[in-house]
Amino acid sequence: MKYEPKKYWNERGKSYLKGLYFLRSPERFKTHFIYEPILGHLLRKEIKGIKPRTLLEVGCGPGRLFSFYKGIPEVYCVDFSSVMLKRAEELIKQKKYKNIKLFKMEAQNLGFRENQFDIVLTSNVLLHIPPESIEDAISEIVRVSNGYVLSVEYFTNKKNHTARQHSQNDRKEEIKHCFLHDYPDLFRNKKAQMVKAVDIPFFEQKMFLFQK
């Protein structure tokens, strides 16, 4: 079956990061108790160093990164899934986040002006964008950034290569929604240079910082 991004994520959004799903396998358990704290530490450190007044998160999902945005005056978060945005809205109300605004948009068509945000952030989002659309998405991300792009993704320098799953235990049908891209090359082609690439300990991911 062909991967249809909107259909897939609206359906998956109904249960994504909900309840104790992460205890169903050792990999899910590791993701929650090891990966999330490491990711939080790294992102907070980079954001603190940049001191942004405006931040855009592309592909915010149900809001798993919202707690990292404390102290940033203006935070805009977009997702193309209505289901994900509904859950993100519920989280904002529950936690009383006053600085976060939600918008329904695709990464390939961001309805913001050029250079609007001090930093644009993605986390495990670009790997779900098919090869035929990834350049348009990165072009838009760079366009709306006023300086920096912070991106956490699985990485390869083999273009258009299908990504292996986070775990060999994941369901076979899920493989179709993951892709590996050469992010340094793609961002360089859009006039954004890589400032640093940090390995995520224990996981085959990197955190990239790009600058226009």
JSON list of N, CA and C in Angstrom, two decimals, residues 107 121-131 133-139 141-142 149-164 166 177-198 204-211:
[
{"chain": "A", "resi": 107, "resn": "ALA", "atom": "N", "xyz": [4.91, 21.14, 5.77]},
{"chain": "A", "resi": 107, "resn": "ALA", "atom": "CA", "xyz": [6.28, 21.64, 5.74]},
{"chain": "A", "resi": 107, "resn": "ALA", "atom": "C", "xyz": [6.62, 22.23, 4.37]},
{"chain": "A", "resi": 121, "resn": "LEU", "atom": "N", "xyz": [12.63, 24.58, 14.10]},
{"chain": "A", "resi": 121, "resn": "LEU", "atom": "CA", "xyz": [13.01, 23.30, 14.70]},
{"chain": "A", "resi": 121, "resn": "LEU", "atom": "C", "xyz": [12.19, 22.16, 14.12]},
{"chain": "A", "resi": 122, "resn": "THR", "atom": "N", "xyz": [12.87, 21.04, 13.85]},
{"chain": "A", "resi": 122, "resn": "THR", "atom": "CA", "xyz": [12.18, 19.79, 13.51]},
{"chain": "A", "resi": 122, "resn": "THR", "atom": "C", "xyz": [12.77, 18.67, 14.34]},
{"chain": "A", "resi": 123, "resn": "SER", "atom": "N", "xyz": [11.94, 17.71, 14.71]},
{"chain": "A", "resi": 123, "resn": "SER", "atom": "CA", "xyz": [12.41, 16.56, 15.46]},
{"chain": "A", "resi": 123, "resn": "SER", "atom": "C", "xyz": [11.69, 15.31, 14.97]},
{"chain": "A", "resi": 124, "resn": "ASN", "atom": "N", "xyz": [12.43, 14.43, 14.31]},
{"chain": "A", "resi": 124, "resn": "ASN", "atom": "CA", "xyz": [11.86, 13.19, 13.76]},
{"chain": "A", "resi": 124, "resn": "ASN", "atom": "C", "xyz": [10.68, 13.48, 12.85]},
{"chain": "A", "resi": 125, "resn": "VAL", "atom": "N", "xyz": [10.85, 14.48, 12.02]},
{"chain": "A", "resi": 125, "resn": "VAL", "atom": "CA", "xyz": [9.80, 14.90, 11.08]},
{"chain": "A", "resi": 125, "resn": "VAL", "atom": "C", "xyz": [10.25, 14.73, 9.63]},
{"chain": "A", "resi": 126, "resn": "LEU", "atom": "N", "xyz": [11.43, 15.22, 9.32]},
{"chain": "A", "resi": 126, "resn": "LEU", "atom": "CA", "xyz": [11.90, 15.20, 7.94]},
{"chain": "A", "resi": 126, "resn": "LEU", "atom": "C", "xyz": [12.07, 13.78, 7.41]},
{"chain": "A", "resi": 127, "resn": "LEU", "atom": "N", "xyz": [12.35, 12.82, 8.29]},
{"chain": "A", "resi": 127, "resn": "LEU", "atom": "CA", "xyz": [12.49, 11.43, 7.85]},
{"chain": "A", "resi": 127, "resn": "LEU", "atom": "C", "xyz": [11.18, 10.86, 7.34]},
{"chain": "A", "resi": 128, "resn": "HIS", "atom": "N", "xyz": [10.05, 11.50, 7.65]},
{"chain": "A", "resi": 128, "resn": "HIS", "atom": "CA", "xyz": [8.76, 11.02, 7.18]},
{"chain": "A", "resi": 128, "resn": "HIS", "atom": "C", "xyz": [8.32, 11.70, 5.88]},
{"chain": "A", "resi": 129, "resn": "ILE", "atom": "N", "xyz": [9.14, 12.60, 5.36]},
{"chain": "A", "resi": 129, "resn": "ILE", "atom": "CA", "xyz": [8.82, 13.29, 4.11]},
{"chain": "A", "resi": 129, "resn": "ILE", "atom": "C", "xyz": [9.47, 12.53, 2.95]},
{"chain": "A", "resi": 130, "resn": "PRO", "atom": "N", "xyz": [8.70, 12.09, 1.97]},
{"chain": "A", "resi": 130, "resn": "PRO", "atom": "CA", "xyz": [9.25, 11.31, 0.85]},
{"chain": "A", "resi": 130, "resn": "PRO", "atom": "C", "xyz": [10.30, 12.08, 0.06]},
{"chain": "A", "resi": 131, "resn": "PRO", "atom": "N", "xyz": [11.19, 11.37, -0.61]},
{"chain": "A", "resi": 131, "resn": "PRO", "atom": "CA", "xyz": [12.27, 12.01, -1.38]},
{"chain": "A", "resi": 131, "resn": "PRO", "atom": "C", "xyz": [11.78, 13.05, -2.39]},
{"chain": "A", "resi": 133, "resn": "SER", "atom": "N", "xyz": [9.51, 15.14, -2.09]},
{"chain": "A", "resi": 133, "resn": "SER", "atom": "CA", "xyz": [9.00, 16.36, -1.44]},
{"chain": "A", "resi": 133, "resn": "SER", "atom": "C", "xyz": [10.00, 17.01, -0.49]},
{"chain": "A", "resi": 134, "resn": "ILE", "atom": "N", "xyz": [11.10, 16.34, -0.18]},
{"chain": "A", "resi": 134, "resn": "ILE", "atom": "CA", "xyz": [12.00, 16.81, 0.87]},
{"chain": "A", "resi": 134, "resn": "ILE", "atom": "C", "xyz": [12.67, 18.14, 0.52]},
{"chain": "A", "resi": 135, "resn": "GLU", "atom": "N", "xyz": [13.03, 18.37, -0.73]},
{"chain": "A", "resi": 135, "resn": "GLU", "atom": "CA", "xyz": [13.69, 19.62, -1.09]},
{"chain": "A", "resi": 135, "resn": "GLU", "atom": "C", "xyz": [12.75, 20.81, -0.92]},
{"chain": "A", "resi": 136, "resn": "ASP", "atom": "N", "xyz": [11.49, 20.63, -1.28]},
{"chain": "A", "resi": 136, "resn": "ASP", "atom": "CA", "xyz": [10.51, 21.71, -1.09]},
{"chain": "A", "resi": 136, "resn": "ASP", "atom": "C", "xyz": [10.34, 22.04, 0.39]},
{"chain": "A", "resi": 137, "resn": "ALA", "atom": "N", "xyz": [10.31, 21.00, 1.22]},
{"chain": "A", "resi": 137, "resn": "ALA", "atom": "CA", "xyz": [10.16, 21.22, 2.66]},
{"chain": "A", "resi": 137, "resn": "ALA", "atom": "C", "xyz": [11.34, 21.98, 3.23]},
{"chain": "A", "resi": 138, "resn": "ILE", "atom": "N", "xyz": [12.54, 21.58, 2.89]},
{"chain": "A", "resi": 138, "resn": "ILE", "atom": "CA", "xyz": [13.73, 22.26, 3.42]},
{"chain": "A", "resi": 138, "resn": "ILE", "atom": "C", "xyz": [13.83, 23.68, 2.88]},
{"chain": "A", "resi": 139, "resn": "SER", "atom": "N", "xyz": [13.44, 23.88, 1.63]},
{"chain": "A", "resi": 139, "resn": "SER", "atom": "CA", "xyz": [13.44, 25.23, 1.07]},
{"chain": "A", "resi": 139, "resn": "SER", "atom": "C", "xyz": [12.54, 26.16, 1.87]},
{"chain": "A", "resi": 141, "resn": "ILE", "atom": "N", "xyz": [11.55, 25.72, 5.06]},
{"chain": "A", "resi": 141, "resn": "ILE", "atom": "CA", "xyz": [12.11, 25.85, 6.41]},
{"chain": "A", "resi": 141, "resn": "ILE", "atom": "C", "xyz": [13.20, 26.91, 6.44]},
{"chain": "A", "resi": 142, "resn": "VAL", "atom": "N", "xyz": [14.08, 26.88, 5.45]},
{"chain": "A", "resi": 142, "resn": "VAL", "atom": "CA", "xyz": [15.15, 27.87, 5.38]},
{"chain": "A", "resi": 142, "resn": "VAL", "atom": "C", "xyz": [14.59, 29.26, 5.08]},
{"chain": "A", "resi": 149, "resn": "VAL", "atom": "N", "xyz": [18.35, 26.82, 11.94]},
{"chain": "A", "resi": 149, "resn": "VAL", "atom": "CA", "xyz": [17.48, 25.65, 11.85]},
{"chain": "A", "resi": 149, "resn": "VAL", "atom": "C", "xyz": [18.09, 24.56, 12.73]},
{"chain": "A", "resi": 150, "resn": "LEU", "atom": "N", "xyz": [17.30, 24.03, 13.64]},
{"chain": "A", "resi": 150, "resn": "LEU", "atom": "CA", "xyz": [17.74, 22.96, 14.53]},
{"chain": "A", "resi": 150, "resn": "LEU", "atom": "C", "xyz": [16.92, 21.72, 14.18]},
{"chain": "A", "resi": 151, "resn": "SER", "atom": "N", "xyz": [17.62, 20.63, 13.82]},
{"chain": "A", "resi": 151, "resn": "SER", "atom": "CA", "xyz": [16.91, 19.47, 13.31]},
{"chain": "A", "resi": 151, "resn": "SER", "atom": "C", "xyz": [17.48, 18.19, 13.88]},
{"chain": "A", "resi": 152, "resn": "VAL", "atom": "N", "xyz": [16.62, 17.35, 14.44]},
{"chain": "A", "resi": 152, "resn": "VAL", "atom": "CA", "xyz": [17.00, 16.05, 14.98]},
{"chain": "A", "resi": 152, "resn": "VAL", "atom": "C", "xyz": [16.41, 14.97, 14.08]},
{"chain": "A", "resi": 153, "resn": "GLU", "atom": "N", "xyz": [17.27, 14.19, 13.41]},
{"chain": "A", "resi": 153, "resn": "GLU", "atom": "CA", "xyz": [16.79, 13.23, 12.43]},
{"chain": "A", "resi": 153, "resn": "GLU", "atom": "C", "xyz": [17.73, 12.03, 12.33]},
{"chain": "A", "resi": 154, "resn": "TYR", "atom": "N", "xyz": [17.19, 10.91, 11.84]},
{"chain": "A", "resi": 154, "resn": "TYR", "atom": "CA", "xyz": [18.05, 9.81, 11.40]},
{"chain": "A", "resi": 154, "resn": "TYR", "atom": "C", "xyz": [18.80, 10.30, 10.17]},
{"chain": "A", "resi": 155, "resn": "PHE", "atom": "N", "xyz": [20.03, 9.82, 9.98]},
{"chain": "A", "resi": 155, "resn": "PHE", "atom": "CA", "xyz": [20.88, 10.43, 8.96]},
{"chain": "A", "resi": 155, "resn": "PHE", "atom": "C", "xyz": [21.61, 9.39, 8.12]},
{"chain": "A", "resi": 156, "resn": "THR", "atom": "N", "xyz": [21.71, 9.70, 6.83]},
{"chain": "A", "resi": 156, "resn": "THR", "atom": "CA", "xyz": [22.57, 8.96, 5.91]},
{"chain": "A", "resi": 156, "resn": "THR", "atom": "C", "xyz": [22.99, 9.89, 4.80]},
{"chain": "A", "resi": 157, "resn": "ASN", "atom": "N", "xyz": [24.11, 9.59, 4.15]},
{"chain": "A", "resi": 157, "resn": "ASN", "atom": "CA", "xyz": [24.51, 10.37, 2.98]},
{"chain": "A", "resi": 157, "resn": "ASN", "atom": "C", "xyz": [24.13, 9.66, 1.68]},
{"chain": "A", "resi": 158, "resn": "LYS", "atom": "N", "xyz": [23.32, 8.60, 1.80]},
{"chain": "A", "resi": 158, "resn": "LYS", "atom": "CA", "xyz": [22.81, 7.90, 0.63]},
{"chain": "A", "resi": 158, "resn": "LYS", "atom": "C", "xyz": [21.44, 8.47, 0.28]},
{"chain": "A", "resi": 159, "resn": "LYS", "atom": "N", "xyz": [21.36, 9.18, -0.82]},
{"chain": "A", "resi": 159, "resn": "LYS", "atom": "CA", "xyz": [20.12, 9.85, -1.19]},
{"chain": "A", "resi": 159, "resn": "LYS", "atom": "C", "xyz": [19.02, 8.85, -1.52]},
{"chain": "A", "resi": 160, "resn": "ASN", "atom": "N", "xyz": [17.80, 9.21, -1.15]},
{"chain": "A", "resi": 160, "resn": "ASN", "atom": "CA", "xyz": [16.59, 8.45, -1.49]},
{"chain": "A", "resi": 160, "resn": "ASN", "atom": "C", "xyz": [16.65, 7.01, -0.99]},
{"chain": "A", "resi": 161, "resn": "HIS", "atom": "N", "xyz": [17.34, 6.81, 0.11]},
{"chain": "A", "resi": 161, "resn": "HIS", "atom": "CA", "xyz": [17.46, 5.47, 0.69]},
{"chain": "A", "resi": 161, "resn": "HIS", "atom": "C", "xyz": [16.33, 5.28, 1.69]},
{"chain": "A", "resi": 162, "resn": "THR", "atom": "N", "xyz": [15.69, 4.12, 1.66]},
{"chain": "A", "resi": 162, "resn": "THR", "atom": "CA", "xyz": [14.61, 3.85, 2.60]},
{"chain": "A", "resi": 162, "resn": "THR", "atom": "C", "xyz": [15.16, 3.55, 3.97]},
{"chain": "A", "resi": 163, "resn": "ALA", "atom": "N", "xyz": [14.63, 4.19, 4.99]},
{"chain": "A", "resi": 163, "resn": "ALA", "atom": "CA", "xyz": [15.16, 4.05, 6.35]},
{"chain": "A", "resi": 163, "resn": "ALA", "atom": "C", "xyz": [14.74, 2.72, 6.95]},
{"chain": "A", "resi": 164, "resn": "ARG", "atom": "N", "xyz": [15.66, 2.12, 7.68]},
{"chain": "A", "resi": 164, "resn": "ARG", "atom": "CA", "xyz": [15.26, 0.98, 8.48]},
{"chain": "A", "resi": 164, "resn": "ARG", "atom": "C", "xyz": [14.48, 1.53, 9.67]},
{"chain": "A", "resi": 166, "resn": "HIS", "atom": "N", "xyz": [13.11, 2.14, 13.60]},
{"chain": "A", "resi": 166, "resn": "HIS", "atom": "CA", "xyz": [13.77, 2.40, 14.87]},
{"chain": "A", "resi": 166, "resn": "HIS", "atom": "C", "xyz": [14.10, 1.08, 15.57]},
{"chain": "A", "resi": 177, "resn": "HIS", "atom": "N", "xyz": [6.83, 4.56, 5.86]},
{"chain": "A", "resi": 177, "resn": "HIS", "atom": "CA", "xyz": [6.72, 5.97, 6.21]},
{"chain": "A", "resi": 177, "resn": "HIS", "atom": "C", "xyz": [8.03, 6.58, 6.67]},
{"chain": "A", "resi": 178, "resn": "CYS", "atom": "N", "xyz": [9.14, 5.88, 6.52]},
{"chain": "A", "resi": 178, "resn": "CYS", "atom": "CA", "xyz": [10.45, 6.41, 6.94]},
{"chain": "A", "resi": 178, "resn": "CYS", "atom": "C", "xyz": [11.42, 6.46, 5.76]},
{"chain": "A", "resi": 179, "resn": "PHE", "atom": "N", "xyz": [12.16, 7.57, 5.68]},
{"chain": "A", "resi": 179, "resn": "PHE", "atom": "CA", "xyz": [13.15, 7.75, 4.63]},
{"chain": "A", "resi": 179, "resn": "PHE", "atom": "C", "xyz": [14.41, 8.35, 5.25]},
{"chain": "A", "resi": 180, "resn": "LEU", "atom": "N", "xyz": [15.54, 8.09, 4.65]},
{"chain": "A", "resi": 180, "resn": "LEU", "atom": "CA", "xyz": [16.80, 8.68, 5.08]},
{"chain": "A", "resi": 180, "resn": "LEU", "atom": "C", "xyz": [17.26, 9.69, 4.04]},
{"chain": "A", "resi": 181, "resn": "HIS", "atom": "N", "xyz": [17.67, 10.87, 4.51]},
{"chain": "A", "resi": 181, "resn": "HIS", "atom": "CA", "xyz": [18.08, 11.94, 3.60]},
{"chain": "A", "resi": 181, "resn": "HIS", "atom": "C", "xyz": [19.46, 12.46, 4.01]},
{"chain": "A", "resi": 182, "resn": "ASP", "atom": "N", "xyz": [20.16, 13.08, 3.08]},
{"chain": "A", "resi": 182, "resn": "ASP", "atom": "CA", "xyz": [21.45, 13.71, 3.35]},
{"chain": "A", "resi": 182, "resn": "ASP", "atom": "C", "xyz": [21.19, 15.17, 3.72]},
{"chain": "A", "resi": 183, "resn": "TYR", "atom": "N", "xyz": [20.96, 15.42, 5.00]},
{"chain": "A", "resi": 183, "resn": "TYR", "atom": "CA", "xyz": [20.56, 16.76, 5.44]},
{"chain": "A", "resi": 183, "resn": "TYR", "atom": "C", "xyz": [21.63, 17.83, 5.23]},
{"chain": "A", "resi": 184, "resn": "PRO", "atom": "N", "xyz": [22.90, 17.58, 5.55]},
{"chain": "A", "resi": 184, "resn": "PRO", "atom": "CA", "xyz": [23.90, 18.62, 5.29]},
{"chain": "A", "resi": 184, "resn": "PRO", "atom": "C", "xyz": [23.92, 19.06, 3.83]},
{"chain": "A", "resi": 185, "resn": "ASP", "atom": "N", "xyz": [23.81, 18.11, 2.92]},
{"chain": "A", "resi": 185, "resn": "ASP", "atom": "CA", "xyz": [23.82, 18.43, 1.50]},
{"chain": "A", "resi": 185, "resn": "ASP", "atom": "C", "xyz": [22.54, 19.17, 1.10]},
{"chain": "A", "resi": 186, "resn": "LEU", "atom": "N", "xyz": [21.40, 18.70, 1.57]},
{"chain": "A", "resi": 186, "resn": "LEU", "atom": "CA", "xyz": [20.13, 19.35, 1.23]},
{"chain": "A", "resi": 186, "resn": "LEU", "atom": "C", "xyz": [20.06, 20.78, 1.74]},
{"chain": "A", "resi": 187, "resn": "PHE", "atom": "N", "xyz": [20.48, 21.02, 2.98]},
{"chain": "A", "resi": 187, "resn": "PHE", "atom": "CA", "xyz": [20.46, 22.38, 3.52]},
{"chain": "A", "resi": 187, "resn": "PHE", "atom": "C", "xyz": [21.50, 23.26, 2.85]},
{"chain": "A", "resi": 188, "resn": "ARG", "atom": "N", "xyz": [22.65, 22.70, 2.54]},
{"chain": "A", "resi": 188, "resn": "ARG", "atom": "CA", "xyz": [23.69, 23.48, 1.85]},
{"chain": "A", "resi": 188, "resn": "ARG", "atom": "C", "xyz": [23.18, 23.97, 0.50]},
{"chain": "A", "resi": 189, "resn": "ASN", "atom": "N", "xyz": [22.42, 23.13, -0.19]},
{"chain": "A", "resi": 189, "resn": "ASN", "atom": "CA", "xyz": [21.86, 23.52, -1.49]},
{"chain": "A", "resi": 189, "resn": "ASN", "atom": "C", "xyz": [20.83, 24.64, -1.36]},
{"chain": "A", "resi": 190, "resn": "LYS", "atom": "N", "xyz": [20.32, 24.84, -0.15]},
{"chain": "A", "resi": 190, "resn": "LYS", "atom": "CA", "xyz": [19.36, 25.91, 0.10]},
{"chain": "A", "resi": 190, "resn": "LYS", "atom": "C", "xyz": [20.01, 27.09, 0.83]},
{"chain": "A", "resi": 191, "resn": "LYS", "atom": "N", "xyz": [21.34, 27.15, 0.77]},
{"chain": "A", "resi": 191, "resn": "LYS", "atom": "CA", "xyz": [22.11, 28.27, 1.33]},
{"chain": "A", "resi": 191, "resn": "LYS", "atom": "C", "xyz": [22.10, 28.32, 2.85]},
{"chain": "A", "resi": 192, "resn": "ALA", "atom": "N", "xyz": [22.02, 27.17, 3.48]},
{"chain": "A", "resi": 192, "resn": "ALA", "atom": "CA", "xyz": [22.14, 27.08, 4.94]},
{"chain": "A", "resi": 192, "resn": "ALA", "atom": "C", "xyz": [23.29, 26.14, 5.27]},
{"chain": "A", "resi": 193, "resn": "GLN", "atom": "N", "xyz": [24.26, 26.64, 5.99]},
{"chain": "A", "resi": 193, "resn": "GLN", "atom": "CA", "xyz": [25.47, 25.87, 6.28]},
{"chain": "A", "resi": 193, "resn": "GLN", "atom": "C", "xyz": [25.37, 25.16, 7.63]},
{"chain": "A", "resi": 194, "resn": "MET", "atom": "N", "xyz": [25.93, 23.97, 7.72]},
{"chain": "A", "resi": 194, "resn": "MET", "atom": "CA", "xyz": [25.91, 23.22, 8.96]},
{"chain": "A", "resi": 194, "resn": "MET", "atom": "C", "xyz": [26.92, 23.81, 9.94]},
{"chain": "A", "resi": 195, "resn": "VAL", "atom": "N", "xyz": [26.46, 24.18, 11.12]},
{"chain": "A", "resi": 195, "resn": "VAL", "atom": "CA", "xyz": [27.32, 24.71, 12.17]},
{"chain": "A", "resi": 195, "resn": "VAL", "atom": "C", "xyz": [27.87, 23.58, 13.03]},
{"chain": "A", "resi": 196, "resn": "LYS", "atom": "N", "xyz": [27.00, 22.60, 13.34]},
{"chain": "A", "resi": 196, "resn": "LYS", "atom": "CA", "xyz": [27.44, 21.45, 14.13]},
{"chain": "A", "resi": 196, "resn": "LYS", "atom": "C", "xyz": [26.52, 20.27, 13.89]},
{"chain": "A", "resi": 197, "resn": "ALA", "atom": "N", "xyz": [27.02, 19.09, 14.19]},
{"chain": "A", "resi": 197, "resn": "ALA", "atom": "CA", "xyz": [26.23, 17.85, 14.15]},
{"chain": "A", "resi": 197, "resn": "ALA", "atom": "C", "xyz": [26.60, 17.05, 15.39]},
{"chain": "A", "resi": 198, "resn": "VAL", "atom": "N", "xyz": [25.62, 16.80, 16.23]},
{"chain": "A", "resi": 198, "resn": "VAL", "atom": "CA", "xyz": [25.84, 16.12, 17.51]},
{"chain": "A", "resi": 198, "resn": "VAL", "atom": "C", "xyz": [25.16, 14.76, 17.48]},
{"chain": "A", "resi": 204, "resn": "GLU", "atom": "N", "xyz": [20.72, 6.02, 16.66]},
{"chain": "A", "resi": 204, "resn": "GLU", "atom": "CA", "xyz": [21.31, 6.35, 15.37]},
{"chain": "A", "resi": 204, "resn": "GLU", "atom": "C", "xyz": [20.70, 7.64, 14.82]},
{"chain": "A", "resi": 205, "resn": "GLN", "atom": "N", "xyz": [20.87, 8.71, 15.54]},
{"chain": "A", "resi": 205, "resn": "GLN", "atom": "CA", "xyz": [20.36, 10.00, 15.14]},
{"chain": "A", "resi": 205, "resn": "GLN", "atom": "C", "xyz": [21.43, 11.06, 15.34]},
{"chain": "A", "resi": 206, "resn": "LYS", "atom": "N", "xyz": [21.22, 12.19, 14.67]},
{"chain": "A", "resi": 206, "resn": "LYS", "atom": "CA", "xyz": [22.06, 13.36, 14.87]},
{"chain": "A", "resi": 206, "resn": "LYS", "atom": "C", "xyz": [21.18, 14.59, 15.08]},
{"chain": "A", "resi": 207, "resn": "MET", "atom": "N", "xyz": [21.70, 15.52, 15.87]},
{"chain": "A", "resi": 207, "resn": "MET", "atom": "CA", "xyz": [21.08, 16.83, 15.99]},
{"chain": "A", "resi": 207, "resn": "MET", "atom": "C", "xyz": [21.91, 17.79, 15.18]},
{"chain": "A", "resi": 208, "resn": "PHE", "atom": "N", "xyz": [21.33, 18.36, 14.15]},
{"chain": "A", "resi": 208, "resn": "PHE", "atom": "CA", "xyz": [22.01, 19.30, 13.26]},
{"chain": "A", "resi": 208, "resn": "PHE", "atom": "C", "xyz": [21.63, 20.72, 13.61]},
{"chain": "A", "resi": 209, "resn": "LEU", "atom": "N", "xyz": [22.62, 21.62, 13.58]},
{"chain": "A", "resi": 209, "resn": "LEU", "atom": "CA", "xyz": [22.36, 23.05, 13.67]},
{"chain": "A", "resi": 209, "resn": "LEU", "atom": "C", "xyz": [22.85, 23.68, 12.37]},
{"chain": "A", "resi": 210, "resn": "PHE", "atom": "N", "xyz": [21.92, 24.33, 11.65]},
{"chain": "A", "resi": 210, "resn": "PHE", "atom": "CA", "xyz": [22.24, 25.00, 10.40]},
{"chain": "A", "resi": 210, "resn": "PHE", "atom": "C", "xyz": [22.05, 26.51, 10.57]},
{"chain": "A", "resi": 211, "resn": "GLN", "atom": "N", "xyz": [22.82, 27.28, 9.79]},
{"chain": "A", "resi": 211, "resn": "GLN", "atom": "CA", "xyz": [22.70, 28.74, 9.85]},
{"chain": "A", "resi": 211, "resn": "GLN", "atom": "C", "xyz": [22.65, 29.29, 8.43]}
]
